mmCIF file of C-alpha atoms in Angstrom:
data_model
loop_
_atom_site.group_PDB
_atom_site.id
_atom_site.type_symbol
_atom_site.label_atom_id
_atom_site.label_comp_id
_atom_site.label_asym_id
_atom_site.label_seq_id
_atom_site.Cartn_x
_atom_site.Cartn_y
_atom_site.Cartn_z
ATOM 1 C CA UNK A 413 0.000 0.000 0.000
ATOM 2 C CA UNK A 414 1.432 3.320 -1.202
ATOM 3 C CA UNK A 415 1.380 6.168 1.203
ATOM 4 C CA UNK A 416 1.167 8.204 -0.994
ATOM 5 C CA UNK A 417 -1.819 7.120 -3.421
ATOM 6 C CA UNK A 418 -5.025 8.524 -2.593
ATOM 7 C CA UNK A 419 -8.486 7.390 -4.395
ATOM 8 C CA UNK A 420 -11.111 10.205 -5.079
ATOM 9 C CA UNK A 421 -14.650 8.926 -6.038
ATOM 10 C CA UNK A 422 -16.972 11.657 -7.331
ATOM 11 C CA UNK A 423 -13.999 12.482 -9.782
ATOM 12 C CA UNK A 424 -15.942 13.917 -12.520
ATOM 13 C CA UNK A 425 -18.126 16.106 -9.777
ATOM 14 C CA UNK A 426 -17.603 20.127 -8.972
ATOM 15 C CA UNK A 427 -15.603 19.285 -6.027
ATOM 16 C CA UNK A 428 -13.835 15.883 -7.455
ATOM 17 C CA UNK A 429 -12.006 17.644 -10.227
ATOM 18 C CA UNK A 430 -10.664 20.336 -8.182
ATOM 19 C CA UNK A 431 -9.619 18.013 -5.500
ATOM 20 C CA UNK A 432 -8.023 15.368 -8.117
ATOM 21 C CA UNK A 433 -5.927 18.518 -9.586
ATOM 22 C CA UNK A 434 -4.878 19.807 -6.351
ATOM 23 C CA UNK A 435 -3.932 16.806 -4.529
ATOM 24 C CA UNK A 436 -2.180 15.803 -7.671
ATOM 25 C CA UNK A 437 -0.161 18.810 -8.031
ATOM 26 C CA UNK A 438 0.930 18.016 -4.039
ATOM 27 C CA UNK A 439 2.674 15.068 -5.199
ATOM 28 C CA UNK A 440 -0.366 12.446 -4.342
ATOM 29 C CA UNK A 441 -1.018 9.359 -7.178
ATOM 30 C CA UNK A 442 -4.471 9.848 -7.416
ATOM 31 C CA UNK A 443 -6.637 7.201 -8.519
ATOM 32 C CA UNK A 444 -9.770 9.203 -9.678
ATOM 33 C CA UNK A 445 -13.338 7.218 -10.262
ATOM 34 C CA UNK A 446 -16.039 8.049 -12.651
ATOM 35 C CA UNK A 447 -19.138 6.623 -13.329
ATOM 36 C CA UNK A 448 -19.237 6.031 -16.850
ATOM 37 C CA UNK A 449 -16.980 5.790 -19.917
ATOM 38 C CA UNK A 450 -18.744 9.314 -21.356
ATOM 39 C CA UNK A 451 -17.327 10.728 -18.203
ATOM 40 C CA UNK A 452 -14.024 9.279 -18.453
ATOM 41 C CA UNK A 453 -14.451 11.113 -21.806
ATOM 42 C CA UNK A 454 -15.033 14.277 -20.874
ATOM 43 C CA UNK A 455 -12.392 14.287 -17.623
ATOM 44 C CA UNK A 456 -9.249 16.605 -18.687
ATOM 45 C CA UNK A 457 -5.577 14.793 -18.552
ATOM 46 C CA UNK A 458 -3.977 15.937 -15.315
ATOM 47 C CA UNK A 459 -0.380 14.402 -14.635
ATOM 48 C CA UNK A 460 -0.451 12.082 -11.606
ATOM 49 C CA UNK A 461 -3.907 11.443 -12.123
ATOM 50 C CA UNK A 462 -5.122 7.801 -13.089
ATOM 51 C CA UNK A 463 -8.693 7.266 -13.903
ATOM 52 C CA UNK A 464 -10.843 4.248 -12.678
ATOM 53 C CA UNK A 465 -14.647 4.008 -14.304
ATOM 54 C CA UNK A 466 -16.701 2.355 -11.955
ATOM 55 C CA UNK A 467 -20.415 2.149 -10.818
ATOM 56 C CA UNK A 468 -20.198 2.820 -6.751
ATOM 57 C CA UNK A 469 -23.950 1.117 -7.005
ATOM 58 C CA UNK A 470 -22.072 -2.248 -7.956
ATOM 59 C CA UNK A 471 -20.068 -3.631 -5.054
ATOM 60 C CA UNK A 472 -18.255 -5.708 -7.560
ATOM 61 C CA UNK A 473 -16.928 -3.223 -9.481
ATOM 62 C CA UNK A 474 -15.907 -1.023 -6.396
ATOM 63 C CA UNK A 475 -14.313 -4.118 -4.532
ATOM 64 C CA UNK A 476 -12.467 -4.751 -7.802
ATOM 65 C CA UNK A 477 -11.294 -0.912 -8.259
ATOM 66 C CA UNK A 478 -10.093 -0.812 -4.058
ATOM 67 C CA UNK A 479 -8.222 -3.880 -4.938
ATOM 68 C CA UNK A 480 -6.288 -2.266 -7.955
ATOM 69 C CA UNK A 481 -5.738 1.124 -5.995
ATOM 70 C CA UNK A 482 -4.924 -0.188 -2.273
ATOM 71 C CA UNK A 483 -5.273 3.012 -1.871
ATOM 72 C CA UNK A 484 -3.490 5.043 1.749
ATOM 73 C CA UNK A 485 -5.969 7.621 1.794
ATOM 74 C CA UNK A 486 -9.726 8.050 0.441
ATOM 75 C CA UNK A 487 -11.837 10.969 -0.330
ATOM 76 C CA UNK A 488 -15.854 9.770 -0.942
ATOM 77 C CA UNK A 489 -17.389 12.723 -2.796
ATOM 78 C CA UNK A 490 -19.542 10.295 -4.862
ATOM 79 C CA UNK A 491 -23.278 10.897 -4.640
ATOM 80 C CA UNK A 492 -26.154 12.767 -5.630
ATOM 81 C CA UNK A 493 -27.440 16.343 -4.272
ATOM 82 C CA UNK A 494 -30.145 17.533 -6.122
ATOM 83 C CA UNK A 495 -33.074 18.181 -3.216
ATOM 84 C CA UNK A 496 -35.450 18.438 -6.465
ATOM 85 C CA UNK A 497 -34.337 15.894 -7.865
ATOM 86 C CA UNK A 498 -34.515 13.787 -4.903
ATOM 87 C CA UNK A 499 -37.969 14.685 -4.553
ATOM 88 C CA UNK A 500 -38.722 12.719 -7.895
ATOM 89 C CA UNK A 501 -36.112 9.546 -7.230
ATOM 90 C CA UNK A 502 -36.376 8.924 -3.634
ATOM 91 C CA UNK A 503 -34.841 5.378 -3.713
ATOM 92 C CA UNK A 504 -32.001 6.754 -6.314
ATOM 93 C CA UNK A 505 -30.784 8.535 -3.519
ATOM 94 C CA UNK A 506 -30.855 6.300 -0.882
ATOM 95 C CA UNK A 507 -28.660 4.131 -3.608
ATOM 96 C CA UNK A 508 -26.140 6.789 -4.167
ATOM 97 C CA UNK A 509 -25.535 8.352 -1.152
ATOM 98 C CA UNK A 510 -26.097 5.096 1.324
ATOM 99 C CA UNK A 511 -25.596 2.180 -0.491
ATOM 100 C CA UNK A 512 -22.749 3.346 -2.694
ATOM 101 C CA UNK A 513 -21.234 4.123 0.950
ATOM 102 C CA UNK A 514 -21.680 0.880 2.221
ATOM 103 C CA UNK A 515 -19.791 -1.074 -0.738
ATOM 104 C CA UNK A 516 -17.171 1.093 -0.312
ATOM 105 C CA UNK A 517 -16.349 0.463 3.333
ATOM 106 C CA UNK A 518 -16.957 -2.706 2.698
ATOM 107 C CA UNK A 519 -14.403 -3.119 0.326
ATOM 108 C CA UNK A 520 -11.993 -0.981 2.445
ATOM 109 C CA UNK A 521 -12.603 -3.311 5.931
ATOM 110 C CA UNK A 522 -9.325 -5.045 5.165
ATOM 111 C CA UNK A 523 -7.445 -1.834 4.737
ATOM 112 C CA UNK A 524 -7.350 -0.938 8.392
ATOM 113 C CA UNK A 525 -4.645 1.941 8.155
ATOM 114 C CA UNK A 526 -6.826 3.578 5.281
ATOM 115 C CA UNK A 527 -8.090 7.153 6.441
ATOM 116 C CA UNK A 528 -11.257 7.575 5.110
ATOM 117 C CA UNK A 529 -13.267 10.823 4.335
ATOM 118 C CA UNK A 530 -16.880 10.943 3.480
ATOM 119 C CA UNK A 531 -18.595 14.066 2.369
ATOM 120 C CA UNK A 532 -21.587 14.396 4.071
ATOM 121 C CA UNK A 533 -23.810 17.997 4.279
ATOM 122 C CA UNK A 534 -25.244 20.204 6.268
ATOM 123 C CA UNK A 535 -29.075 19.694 4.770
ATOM 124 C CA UNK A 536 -28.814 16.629 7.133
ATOM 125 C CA UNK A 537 -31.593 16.699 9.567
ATOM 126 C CA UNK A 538 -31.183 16.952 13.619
ATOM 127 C CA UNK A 539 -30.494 13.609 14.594
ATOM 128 C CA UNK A 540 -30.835 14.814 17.983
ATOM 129 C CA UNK A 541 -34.604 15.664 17.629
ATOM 130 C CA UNK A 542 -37.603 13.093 16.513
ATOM 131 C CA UNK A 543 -37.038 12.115 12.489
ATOM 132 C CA UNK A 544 -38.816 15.035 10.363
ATOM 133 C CA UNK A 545 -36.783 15.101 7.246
ATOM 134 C CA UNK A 546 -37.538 18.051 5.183
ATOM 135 C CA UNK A 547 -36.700 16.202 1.498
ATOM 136 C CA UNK A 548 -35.495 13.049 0.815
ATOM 137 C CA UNK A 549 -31.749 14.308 0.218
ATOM 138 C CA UNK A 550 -31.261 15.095 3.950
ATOM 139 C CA UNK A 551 -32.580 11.988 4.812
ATOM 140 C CA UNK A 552 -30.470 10.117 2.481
ATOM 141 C CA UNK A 553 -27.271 12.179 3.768
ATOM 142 C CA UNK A 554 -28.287 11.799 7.748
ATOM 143 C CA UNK A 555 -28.590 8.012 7.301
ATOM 144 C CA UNK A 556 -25.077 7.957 4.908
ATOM 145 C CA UNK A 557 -23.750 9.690 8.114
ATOM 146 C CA UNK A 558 -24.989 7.475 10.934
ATOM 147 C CA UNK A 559 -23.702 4.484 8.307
ATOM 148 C CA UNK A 560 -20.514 5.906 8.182
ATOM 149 C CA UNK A 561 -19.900 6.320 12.171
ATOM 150 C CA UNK A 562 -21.247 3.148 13.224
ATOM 151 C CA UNK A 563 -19.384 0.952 10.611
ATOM 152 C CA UNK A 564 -16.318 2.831 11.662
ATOM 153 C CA UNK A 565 -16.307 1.348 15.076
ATOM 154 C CA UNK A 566 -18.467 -1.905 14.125
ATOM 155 C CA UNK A 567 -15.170 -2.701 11.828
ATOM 156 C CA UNK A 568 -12.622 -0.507 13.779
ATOM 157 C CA UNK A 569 -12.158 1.126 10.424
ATOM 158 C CA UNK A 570 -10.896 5.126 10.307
ATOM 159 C CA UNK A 571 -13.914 7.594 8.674
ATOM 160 C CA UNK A 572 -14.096 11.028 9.260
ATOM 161 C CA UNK A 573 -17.385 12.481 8.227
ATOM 162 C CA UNK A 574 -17.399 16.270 6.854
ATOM 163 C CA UNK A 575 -19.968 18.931 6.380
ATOM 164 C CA UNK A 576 -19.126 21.093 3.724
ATOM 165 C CA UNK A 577 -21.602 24.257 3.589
ATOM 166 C CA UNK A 578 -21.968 25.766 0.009
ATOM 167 C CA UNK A 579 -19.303 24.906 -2.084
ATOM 168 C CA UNK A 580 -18.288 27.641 -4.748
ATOM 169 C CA UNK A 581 -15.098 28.658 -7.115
ATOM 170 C CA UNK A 582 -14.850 28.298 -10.947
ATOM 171 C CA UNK A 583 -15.859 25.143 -12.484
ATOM 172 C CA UNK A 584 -18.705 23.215 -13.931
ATOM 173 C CA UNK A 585 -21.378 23.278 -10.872
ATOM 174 C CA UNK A 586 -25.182 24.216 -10.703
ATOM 175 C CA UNK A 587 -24.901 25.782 -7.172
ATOM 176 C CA UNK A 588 -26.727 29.374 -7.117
ATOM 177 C CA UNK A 589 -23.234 31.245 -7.852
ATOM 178 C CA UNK A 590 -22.647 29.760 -11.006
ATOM 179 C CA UNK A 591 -26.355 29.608 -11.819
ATOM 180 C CA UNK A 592 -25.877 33.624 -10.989
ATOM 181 C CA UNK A 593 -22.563 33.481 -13.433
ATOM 182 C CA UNK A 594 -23.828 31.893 -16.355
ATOM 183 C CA UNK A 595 -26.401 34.463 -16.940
ATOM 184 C CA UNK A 596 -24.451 37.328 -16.942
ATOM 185 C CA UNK A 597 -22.040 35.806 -19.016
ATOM 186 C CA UNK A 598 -25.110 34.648 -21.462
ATOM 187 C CA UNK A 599 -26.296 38.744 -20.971
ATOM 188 C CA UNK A 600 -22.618 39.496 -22.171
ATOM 189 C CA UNK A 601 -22.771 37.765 -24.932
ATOM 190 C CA UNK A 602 -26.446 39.202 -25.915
ATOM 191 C CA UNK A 603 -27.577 35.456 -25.168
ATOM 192 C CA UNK A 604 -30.094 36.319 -23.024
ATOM 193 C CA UNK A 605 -32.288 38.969 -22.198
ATOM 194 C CA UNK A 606 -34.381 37.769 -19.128
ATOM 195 C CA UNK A 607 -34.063 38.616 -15.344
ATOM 196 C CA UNK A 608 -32.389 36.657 -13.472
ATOM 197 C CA UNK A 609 -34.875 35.083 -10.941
ATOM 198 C CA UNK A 610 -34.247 34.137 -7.098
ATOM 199 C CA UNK A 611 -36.748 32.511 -4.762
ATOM 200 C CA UNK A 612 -35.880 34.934 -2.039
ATOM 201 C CA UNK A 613 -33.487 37.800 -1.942
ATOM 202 C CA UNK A 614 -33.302 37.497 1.983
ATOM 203 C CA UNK A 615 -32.159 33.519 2.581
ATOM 204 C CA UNK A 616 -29.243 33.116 3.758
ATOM 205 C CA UNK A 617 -26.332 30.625 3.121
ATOM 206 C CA UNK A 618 -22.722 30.119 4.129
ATOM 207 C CA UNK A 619 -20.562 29.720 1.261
ATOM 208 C CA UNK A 620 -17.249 28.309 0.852
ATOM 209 C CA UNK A 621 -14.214 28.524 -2.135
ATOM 210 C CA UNK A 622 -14.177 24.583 -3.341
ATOM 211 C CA UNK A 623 -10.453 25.079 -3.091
ATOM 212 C CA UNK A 624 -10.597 26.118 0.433
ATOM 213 C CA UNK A 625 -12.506 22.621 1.171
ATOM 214 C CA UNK A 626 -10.187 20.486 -0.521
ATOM 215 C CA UNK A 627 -7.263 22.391 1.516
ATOM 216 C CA UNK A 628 -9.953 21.063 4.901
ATOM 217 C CA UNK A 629 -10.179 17.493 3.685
ATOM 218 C CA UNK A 630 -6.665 17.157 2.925
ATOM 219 C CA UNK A 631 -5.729 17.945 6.659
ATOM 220 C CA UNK A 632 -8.659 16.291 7.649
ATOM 221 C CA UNK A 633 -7.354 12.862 6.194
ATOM 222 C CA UNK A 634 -4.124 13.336 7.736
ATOM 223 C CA UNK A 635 -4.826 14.822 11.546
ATOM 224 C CA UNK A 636 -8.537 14.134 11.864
ATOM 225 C CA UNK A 637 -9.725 12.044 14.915
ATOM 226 C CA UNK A 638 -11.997 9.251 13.563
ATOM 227 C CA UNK A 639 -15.510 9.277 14.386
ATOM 228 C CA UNK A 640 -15.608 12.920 14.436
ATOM 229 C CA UNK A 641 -17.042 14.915 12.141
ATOM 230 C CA UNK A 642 -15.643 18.298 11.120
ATOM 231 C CA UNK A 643 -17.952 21.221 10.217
ATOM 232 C CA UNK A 644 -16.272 22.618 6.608
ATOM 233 C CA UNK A 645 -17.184 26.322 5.286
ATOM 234 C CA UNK A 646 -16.179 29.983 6.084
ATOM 235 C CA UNK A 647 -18.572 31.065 9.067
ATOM 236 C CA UNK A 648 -19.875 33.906 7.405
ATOM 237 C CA UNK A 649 -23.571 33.860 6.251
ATOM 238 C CA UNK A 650 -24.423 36.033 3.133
ATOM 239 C CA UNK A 651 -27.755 36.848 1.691
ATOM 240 C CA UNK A 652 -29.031 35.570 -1.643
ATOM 241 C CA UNK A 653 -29.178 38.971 -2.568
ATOM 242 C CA UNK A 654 -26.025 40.372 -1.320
ATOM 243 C CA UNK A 655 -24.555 37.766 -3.160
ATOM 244 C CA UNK A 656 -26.584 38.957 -6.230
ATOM 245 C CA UNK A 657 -25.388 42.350 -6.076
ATOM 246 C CA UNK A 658 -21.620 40.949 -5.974
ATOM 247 C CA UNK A 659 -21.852 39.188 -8.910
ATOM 248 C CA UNK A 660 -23.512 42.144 -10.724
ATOM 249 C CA UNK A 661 -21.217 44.820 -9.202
ATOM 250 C CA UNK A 662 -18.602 42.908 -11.718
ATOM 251 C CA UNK A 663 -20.829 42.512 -14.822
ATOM 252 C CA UNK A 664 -20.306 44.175 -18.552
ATOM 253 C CA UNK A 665 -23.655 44.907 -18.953
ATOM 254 C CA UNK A 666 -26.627 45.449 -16.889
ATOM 255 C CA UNK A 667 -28.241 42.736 -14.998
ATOM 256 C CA UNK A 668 -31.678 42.674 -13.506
ATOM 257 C CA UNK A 669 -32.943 39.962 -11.253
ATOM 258 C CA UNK A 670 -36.328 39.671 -9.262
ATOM 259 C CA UNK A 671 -37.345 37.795 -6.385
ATOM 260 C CA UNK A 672 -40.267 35.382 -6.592
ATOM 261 C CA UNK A 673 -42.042 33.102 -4.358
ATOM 262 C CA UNK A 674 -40.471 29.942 -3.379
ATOM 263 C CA UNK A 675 -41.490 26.758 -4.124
ATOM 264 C CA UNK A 676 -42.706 23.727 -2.206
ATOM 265 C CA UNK A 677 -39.521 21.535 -2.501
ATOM 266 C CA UNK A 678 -36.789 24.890 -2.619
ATOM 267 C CA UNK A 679 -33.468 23.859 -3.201
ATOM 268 C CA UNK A 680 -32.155 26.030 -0.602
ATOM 269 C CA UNK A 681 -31.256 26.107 3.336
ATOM 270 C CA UNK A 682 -33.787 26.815 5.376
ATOM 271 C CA UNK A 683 -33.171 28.542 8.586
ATOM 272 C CA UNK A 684 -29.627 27.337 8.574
ATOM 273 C CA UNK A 685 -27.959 28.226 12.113
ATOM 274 C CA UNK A 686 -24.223 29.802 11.983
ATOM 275 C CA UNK A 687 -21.601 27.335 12.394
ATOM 276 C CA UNK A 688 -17.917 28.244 12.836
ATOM 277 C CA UNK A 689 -15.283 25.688 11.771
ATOM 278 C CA UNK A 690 -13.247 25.837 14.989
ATOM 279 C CA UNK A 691 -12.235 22.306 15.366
ATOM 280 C CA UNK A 692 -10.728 22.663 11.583
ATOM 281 C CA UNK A 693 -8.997 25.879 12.946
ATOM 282 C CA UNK A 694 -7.960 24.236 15.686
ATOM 283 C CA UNK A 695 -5.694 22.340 12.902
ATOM 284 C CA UNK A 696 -4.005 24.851 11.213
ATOM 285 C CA UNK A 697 -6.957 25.533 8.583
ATOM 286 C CA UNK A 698 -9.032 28.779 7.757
ATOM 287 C CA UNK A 699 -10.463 29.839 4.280
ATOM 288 C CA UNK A 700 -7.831 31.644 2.344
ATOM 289 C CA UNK A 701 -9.646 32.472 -0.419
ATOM 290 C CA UNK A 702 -11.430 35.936 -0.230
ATOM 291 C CA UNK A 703 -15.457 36.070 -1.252
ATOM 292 C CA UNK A 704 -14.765 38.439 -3.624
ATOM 293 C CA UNK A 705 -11.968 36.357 -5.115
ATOM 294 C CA UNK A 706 -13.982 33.495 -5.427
ATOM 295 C CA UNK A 707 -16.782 35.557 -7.446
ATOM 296 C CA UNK A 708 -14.368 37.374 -10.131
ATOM 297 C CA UNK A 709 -12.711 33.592 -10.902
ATOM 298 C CA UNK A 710 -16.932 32.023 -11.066
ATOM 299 C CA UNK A 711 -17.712 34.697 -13.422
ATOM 300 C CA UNK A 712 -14.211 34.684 -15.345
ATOM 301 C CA UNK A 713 -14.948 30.914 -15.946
ATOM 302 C CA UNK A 714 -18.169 30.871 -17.306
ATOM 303 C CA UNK A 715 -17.075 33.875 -19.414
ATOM 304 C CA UNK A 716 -14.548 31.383 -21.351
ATOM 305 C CA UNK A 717 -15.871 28.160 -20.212
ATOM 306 C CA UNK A 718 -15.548 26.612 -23.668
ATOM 307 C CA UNK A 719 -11.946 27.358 -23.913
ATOM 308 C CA UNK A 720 -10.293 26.406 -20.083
ATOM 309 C CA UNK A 721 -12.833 23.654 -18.233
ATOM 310 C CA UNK A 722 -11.344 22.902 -14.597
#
């Protein structure tokens, strides 16, 4: 077992290409997994980087690819986390986020030194208070969690669970900011000529550069205490239409947006309480990546997002 090689499911995901290119360029042999050839297709070559296709649904496959890897070090950002979407394919979820968990630990329980991070999320619901899931999503990422931390001392196996809050930062996502980005750029290129619409200007979310968080689960994987789980994002709640205005204070040409109602199933936080990441600072780690930073290199992506992809 190299102590060096580290395998990344969720490769071809927002987070899972920045984190394969990061890591990489730190001198890890990454061993990146996809779900299907037209992914492995569409991945970029990054030196260091090998790629893996496999189905987490299929425990045969993902025993087989854990087996070829041996990897030192794993980073599970495979999943699904559309709370629409989960709203029309309940059961998809619970395959993706709990079941694909399960095959993978079980395929790591004979890899006892293996540090193991799972992604969880904050739309979890309180597990200390009677079970009132808001959307299937949450439930399927509370259970994933409770999975996680019991097969870690069922199979004295090392998982650290984290809770990343909005990840953001240039790249192919469909997270509010680069919902926000691709407009404008669309309105700079006379592309479109609606408003852009929000469900409500006054929400508010924490958000968090994507290259901040893989900076967190790197350190995580190496000084994390297993069984805990680590609160990842920047502290700092920020309106829906503060964060708006940002992205329009930096725009060409003039962009309009209005705020609707929202819907039944909104694909948003709801009441989310502050959370500070203090036993990640604790560590050495704090967001070094400025909000305004992270906004100019959104928009700067989607401006030539044909030409650079991440």
């Amino acid at each position: 077992m190299s102590s060096s090689v580290i395998l990344i499911t969720g490769a071809g995901g927002f987070t899972g290409r920045h984190a394969c290119r990061k890591l990489a360029e730190k001198g890890y042999r990454v061993a990146a997994v996809v779900r299907t050839r037209a992914s492995l297709e569409a991945m970029p070559p990054i030196s260091g980087v090998d790629y893996y296709v496999c189905d987490m649904n299929k425990p045969g496959q993902v025993q087989e690819v854990v087996q070829r890897v041996t990897p030192r070090y794993v980073l599970h950002l495979a999943g699904k986390n559309s709370v629409s979407e989960s709203w029309a394919n309940p059961v998809l979820y619970a395959e993706s986020n709990i079941m694909a968990t399960v095959h993978l630990l079980s395929a790591l329980r004979r890899y006892k030194e293996v540090m193991i991070l799972i992604a969880g999320s904050r739309l979890k619901f309180d597990l200390s208070l009677p079970v009132e899931p808001t959307h299937p999503y949450g439930l399927s990422k509370s259970i994933q969690e409770i999975v996680a931390l019991a097969w870690g001392k069922l199979f004295q196996q090392r998982i650290i669970l984290a809770e990343p809050s909005n990840l953001v930062g240039p790249g192919p996502s469909t997270g509010i900011c680069s919902l926000l980005a691709r407009h404008i750029a669309a309105l700079e290129r006379g592309e479109a000529k609606q408003s852009f619409r929000l469900s409500s200007a006054q929400a508010t979310r924490d958000f968090l550069d994507v290259r901040d968080a893989v900076d967190a689960y790197e350190l995580l994987l190496h000084q994390g205490v297993p069984g805990e789980v680590y609160p990842v994002c920047s502290g700092v709640e920020r309106s829906l239409g503060e964060v708006c205005k940002s992205f329009i204070s930096l725009a060409r040409v003039e962009c309009p947006f209005d705020e609707g109602t929202r819907g039944k199933h909104a694909d948003e936080l709801s009441a989310a309480s502050i959370v500070q990441p203090e036993a990640l600072m604790k560590l050495g780690w704090s967001p070094s990546i400025a909000w305004e930073t992270s906004v100019g290199d959104i928009l700067q992506y989607f401006r030539r997002e044909d030409t650079n992809p991440i």
